[in-house]
Every structure is written in structure tokens, then in C-alpha cells.
PDB file of C-alpha atoms in Angstrom:
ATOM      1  CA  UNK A  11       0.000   0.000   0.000  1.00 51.00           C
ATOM      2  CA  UNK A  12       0.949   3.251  -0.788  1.00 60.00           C
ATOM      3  CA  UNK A  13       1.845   6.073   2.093  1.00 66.00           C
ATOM      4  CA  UNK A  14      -0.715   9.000   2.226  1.00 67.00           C
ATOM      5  CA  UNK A  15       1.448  12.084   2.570  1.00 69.00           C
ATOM      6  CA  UNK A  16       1.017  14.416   5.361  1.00 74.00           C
ATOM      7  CA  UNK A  17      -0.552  17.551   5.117  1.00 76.00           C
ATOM      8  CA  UNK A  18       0.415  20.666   6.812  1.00 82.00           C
ATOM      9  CA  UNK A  19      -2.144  21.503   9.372  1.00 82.00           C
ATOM     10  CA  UNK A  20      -1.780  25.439   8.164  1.00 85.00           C
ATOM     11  CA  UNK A  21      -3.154  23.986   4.816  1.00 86.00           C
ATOM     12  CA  UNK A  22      -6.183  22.489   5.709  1.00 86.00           C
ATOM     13  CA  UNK A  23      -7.164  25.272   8.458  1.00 88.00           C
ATOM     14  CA  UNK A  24      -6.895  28.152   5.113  1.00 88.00           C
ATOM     15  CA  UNK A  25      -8.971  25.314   3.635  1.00 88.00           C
ATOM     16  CA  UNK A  26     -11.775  25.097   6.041  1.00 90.00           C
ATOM     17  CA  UNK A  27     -11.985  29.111   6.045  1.00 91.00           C
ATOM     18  CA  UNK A  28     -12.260  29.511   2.835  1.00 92.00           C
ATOM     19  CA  UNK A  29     -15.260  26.582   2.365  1.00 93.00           C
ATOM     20  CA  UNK A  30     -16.718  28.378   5.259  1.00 94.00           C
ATOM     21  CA  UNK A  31     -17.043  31.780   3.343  1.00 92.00           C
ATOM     22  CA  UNK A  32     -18.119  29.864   0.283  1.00 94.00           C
ATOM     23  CA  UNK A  33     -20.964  28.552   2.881  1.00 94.00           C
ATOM     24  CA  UNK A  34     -22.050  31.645   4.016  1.00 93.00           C
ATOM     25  CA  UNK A  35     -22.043  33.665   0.644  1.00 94.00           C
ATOM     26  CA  UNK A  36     -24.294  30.410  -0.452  1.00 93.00           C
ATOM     27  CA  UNK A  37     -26.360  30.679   2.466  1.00 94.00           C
ATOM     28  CA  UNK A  38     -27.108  34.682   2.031  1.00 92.00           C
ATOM     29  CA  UNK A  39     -27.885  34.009  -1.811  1.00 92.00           C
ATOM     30  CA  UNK A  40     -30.676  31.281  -1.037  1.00 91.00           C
ATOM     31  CA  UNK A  41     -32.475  33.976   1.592  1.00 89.00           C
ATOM     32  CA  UNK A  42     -32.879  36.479  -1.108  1.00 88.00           C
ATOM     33  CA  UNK A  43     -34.196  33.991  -3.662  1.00 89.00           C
ATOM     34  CA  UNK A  44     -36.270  32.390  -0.869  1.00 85.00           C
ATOM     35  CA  UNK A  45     -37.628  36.162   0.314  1.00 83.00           C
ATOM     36  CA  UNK A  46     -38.280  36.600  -3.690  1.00 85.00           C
ATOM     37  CA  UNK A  47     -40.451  33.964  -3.565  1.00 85.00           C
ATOM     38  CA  UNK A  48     -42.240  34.320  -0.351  1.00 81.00           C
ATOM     39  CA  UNK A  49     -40.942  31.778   1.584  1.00 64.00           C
ATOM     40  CA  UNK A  50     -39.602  32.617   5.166  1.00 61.00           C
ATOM     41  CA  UNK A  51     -35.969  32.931   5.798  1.00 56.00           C
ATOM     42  CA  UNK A  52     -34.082  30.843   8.773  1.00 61.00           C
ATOM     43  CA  UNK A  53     -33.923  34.434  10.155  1.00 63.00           C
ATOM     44  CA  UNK A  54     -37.730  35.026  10.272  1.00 60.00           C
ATOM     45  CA  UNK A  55     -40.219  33.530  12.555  1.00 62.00           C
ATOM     46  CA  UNK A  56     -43.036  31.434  11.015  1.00 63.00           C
ATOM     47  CA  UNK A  57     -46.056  32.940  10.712  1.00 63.00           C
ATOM     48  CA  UNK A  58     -49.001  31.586  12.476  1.00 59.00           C
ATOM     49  CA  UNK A  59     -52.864  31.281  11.716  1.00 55.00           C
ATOM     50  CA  UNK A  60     -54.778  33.996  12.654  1.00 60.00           C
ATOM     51  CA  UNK A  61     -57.683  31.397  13.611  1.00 58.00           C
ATOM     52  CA  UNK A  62     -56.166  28.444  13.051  1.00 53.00           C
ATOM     53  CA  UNK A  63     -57.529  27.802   9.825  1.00 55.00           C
ATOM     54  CA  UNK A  64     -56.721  28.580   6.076  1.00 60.00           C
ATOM     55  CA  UNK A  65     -57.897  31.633   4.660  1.00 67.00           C
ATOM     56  CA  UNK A  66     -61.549  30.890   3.958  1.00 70.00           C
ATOM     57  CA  UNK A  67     -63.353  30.901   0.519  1.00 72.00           C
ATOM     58  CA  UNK A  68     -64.532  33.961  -0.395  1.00 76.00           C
ATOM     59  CA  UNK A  69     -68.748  34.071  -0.025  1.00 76.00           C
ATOM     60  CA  UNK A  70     -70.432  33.794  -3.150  1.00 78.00           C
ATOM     61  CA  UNK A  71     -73.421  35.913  -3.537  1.00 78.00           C
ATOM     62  CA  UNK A  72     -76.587  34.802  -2.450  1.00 88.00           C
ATOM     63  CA  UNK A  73     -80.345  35.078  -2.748  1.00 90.00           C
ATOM     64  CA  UNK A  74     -83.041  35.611   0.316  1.00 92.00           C
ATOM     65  CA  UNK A  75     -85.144  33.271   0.501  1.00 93.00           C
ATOM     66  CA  UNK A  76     -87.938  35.709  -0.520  1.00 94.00           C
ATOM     67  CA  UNK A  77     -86.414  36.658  -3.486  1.00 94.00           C
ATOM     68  CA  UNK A  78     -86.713  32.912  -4.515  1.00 95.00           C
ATOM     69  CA  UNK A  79     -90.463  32.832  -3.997  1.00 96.00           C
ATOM     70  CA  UNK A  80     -90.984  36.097  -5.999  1.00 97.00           C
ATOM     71  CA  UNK A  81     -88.833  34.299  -8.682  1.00 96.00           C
ATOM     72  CA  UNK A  82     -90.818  30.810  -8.317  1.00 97.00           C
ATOM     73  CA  UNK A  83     -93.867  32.627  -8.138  1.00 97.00           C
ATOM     74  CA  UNK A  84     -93.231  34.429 -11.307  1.00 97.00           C
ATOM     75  CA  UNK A  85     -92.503  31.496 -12.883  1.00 97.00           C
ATOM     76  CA  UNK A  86     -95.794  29.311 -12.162  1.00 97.00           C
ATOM     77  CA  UNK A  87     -97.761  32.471 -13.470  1.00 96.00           C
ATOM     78  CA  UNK A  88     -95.786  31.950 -16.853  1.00 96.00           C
ATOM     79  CA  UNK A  89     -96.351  28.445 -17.185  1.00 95.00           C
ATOM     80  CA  UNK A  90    -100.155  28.633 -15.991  1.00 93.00           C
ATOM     81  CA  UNK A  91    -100.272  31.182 -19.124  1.00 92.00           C
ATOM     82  CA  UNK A  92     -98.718  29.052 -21.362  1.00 91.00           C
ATOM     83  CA  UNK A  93    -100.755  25.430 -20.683  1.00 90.00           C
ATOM     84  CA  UNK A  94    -104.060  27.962 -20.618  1.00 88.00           C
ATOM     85  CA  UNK A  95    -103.352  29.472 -23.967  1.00 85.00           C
ATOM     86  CA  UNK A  96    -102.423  25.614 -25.439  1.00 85.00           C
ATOM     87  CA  UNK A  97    -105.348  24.342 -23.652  1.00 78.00           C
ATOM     88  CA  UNK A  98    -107.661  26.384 -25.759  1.00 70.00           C
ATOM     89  CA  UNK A  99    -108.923  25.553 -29.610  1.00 69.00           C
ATOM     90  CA  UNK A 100    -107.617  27.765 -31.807  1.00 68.00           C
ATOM     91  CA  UNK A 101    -110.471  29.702 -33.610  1.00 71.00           C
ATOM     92  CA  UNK A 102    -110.024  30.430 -37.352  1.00 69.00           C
ATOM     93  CA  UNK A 103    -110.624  33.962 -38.122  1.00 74.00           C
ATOM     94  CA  UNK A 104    -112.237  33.489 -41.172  1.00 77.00           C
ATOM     95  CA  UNK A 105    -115.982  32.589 -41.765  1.00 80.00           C
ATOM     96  CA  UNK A 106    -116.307  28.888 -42.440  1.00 81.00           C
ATOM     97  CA  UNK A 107    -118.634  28.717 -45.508  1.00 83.00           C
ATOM     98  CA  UNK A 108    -121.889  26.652 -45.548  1.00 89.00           C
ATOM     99  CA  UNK A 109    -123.442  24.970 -48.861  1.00 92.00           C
ATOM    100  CA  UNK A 110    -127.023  25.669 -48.783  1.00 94.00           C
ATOM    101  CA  UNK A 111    -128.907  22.318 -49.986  1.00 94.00           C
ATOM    102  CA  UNK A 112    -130.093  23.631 -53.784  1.00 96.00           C
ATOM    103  CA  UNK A 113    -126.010  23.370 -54.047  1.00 95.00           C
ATOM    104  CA  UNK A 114    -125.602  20.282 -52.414  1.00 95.00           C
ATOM    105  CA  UNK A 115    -128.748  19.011 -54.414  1.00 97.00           C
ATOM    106  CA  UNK A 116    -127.087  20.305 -58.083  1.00 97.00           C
ATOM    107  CA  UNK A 117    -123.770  18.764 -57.460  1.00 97.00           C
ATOM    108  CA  UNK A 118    -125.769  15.138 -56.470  1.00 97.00           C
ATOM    109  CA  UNK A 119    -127.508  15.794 -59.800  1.00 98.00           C
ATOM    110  CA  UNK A 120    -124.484  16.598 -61.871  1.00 97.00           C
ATOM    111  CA  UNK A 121    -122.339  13.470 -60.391  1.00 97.00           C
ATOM    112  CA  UNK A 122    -125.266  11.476 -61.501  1.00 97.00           C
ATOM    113  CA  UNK A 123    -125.132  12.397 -64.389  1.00 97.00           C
ATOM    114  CA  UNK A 124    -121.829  11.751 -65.120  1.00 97.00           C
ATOM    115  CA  UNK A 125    -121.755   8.198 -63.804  1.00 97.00           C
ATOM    116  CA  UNK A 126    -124.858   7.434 -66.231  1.00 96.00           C
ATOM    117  CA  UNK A 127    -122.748   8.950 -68.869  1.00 96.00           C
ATOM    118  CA  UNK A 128    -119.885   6.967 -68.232  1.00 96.00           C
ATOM    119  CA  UNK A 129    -121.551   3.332 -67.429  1.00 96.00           C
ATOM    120  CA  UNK A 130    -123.634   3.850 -71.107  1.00 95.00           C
ATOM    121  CA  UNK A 131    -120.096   4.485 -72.739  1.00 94.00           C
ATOM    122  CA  UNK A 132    -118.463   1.314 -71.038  1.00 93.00           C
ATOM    123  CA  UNK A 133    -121.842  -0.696 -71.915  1.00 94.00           C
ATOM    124  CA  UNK A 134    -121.148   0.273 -75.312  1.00 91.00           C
ATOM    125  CA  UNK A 135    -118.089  -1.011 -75.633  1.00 84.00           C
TER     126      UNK A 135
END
């Protein structure tokens, strides 16, 4: 095996100070990013809940309850108006016309007529 020289103890004592300051420089740089980002420092004292909970949602708007009733209400009215108004028959606005019974009468003649027209022709034939 090979002999491990000796080092001078002045050596490693400039050695140690000078990882030391390295440390501390280190140490000061990770603070300020650590303040940049909002995290506390191992110089600042950890902040405690004001209740003991998390902040808490904030409240959504609401509605009273009689505002919903005035709304509900509202809305029955509306659909009572619309069933009623499908419920009824709709009415044509114009006149229906009636055949008096000399028409209905000609028409009964004249169909007649043509069927006795048209059973002579196929009789013919």
C-alpha cells in the first residue's frame, strides 16, 4: 500500500476558512431567492394562523329566501299562461262557408249524371 502524505495543518485550516465563506455567501444568496419567492428565511419567525384555519373561501353571492319565492312565483304564473293558452282551440278567423242544400242538391244531380254517362259508354263497348 501506498503512504498517504502528510498535510500541513496550516493547509487544511486556510482550507476550512475559505469553504466556510463559500458557505455563508451560499447561504445569504438562497435567503434572497427564498424572500423573492415568499418563503420565510431561517432568520424570520413562522407565521401563524390567525384562527387556526386557512384563509376561507370567499362568499359567493346569495339570494333571500324571498327573493326565490318572488322568482318561483313568477314562474308558475308563466307556465299557468302558457298550458291555458295551449289548452284552448284555436279559432279560425275566417268565416267557415256553408253549402245551402239547392247546391248540395245540383252537385248530387251533376255526379249522376256523369256516372250514367260513363256506365252507357263502357256498356257500349
Amino acid at each position: 500500500m501506498a503512504k498517504q502524505p502528510q498535510i500541513d495543518h496550516g493547509i487544511l485550516s486556510a482550507a476550512l476558512s475559505g469553504l466556510e465563506f463559500e458557505k455563508s455567501r451560499l447561504d445569504a444568496t438562497i435567503a434572497e431567492i427564498k424572500a423573492e419567492l415568499g418563503q420565510p428565511g431561517p432568520g424570520r419567525p413562522q407565521q401563524a394562523p390567525t384562527d387556526g384555519a386557512e384563509k376561507a373561501a370567499p362568499k359567493r353571492g346569495g339570494m333571500s329566501a324571498a327573493g326565490k319565492r318572488r322568482i318561483a312565483a313568477a314562474q308558475r304564473k308563466r307556465w299557468a299562461a302558457l298550458k291555458a293558452s295551449q289548452a284552448e282551440p284555436k279559432k279560425s278567423k275566417r268565416k267557415k262557408r256553408k253549402m245551402s242544400a239547392a247546391g248540395r242538391a245540383r252537385i248530387i244531380a251533376a255526379t249522376k249524371k256523369r256516372w250514367a254517362a260513363y256506365h252507357k259508354a263502357k256498356a257500349k263497348a
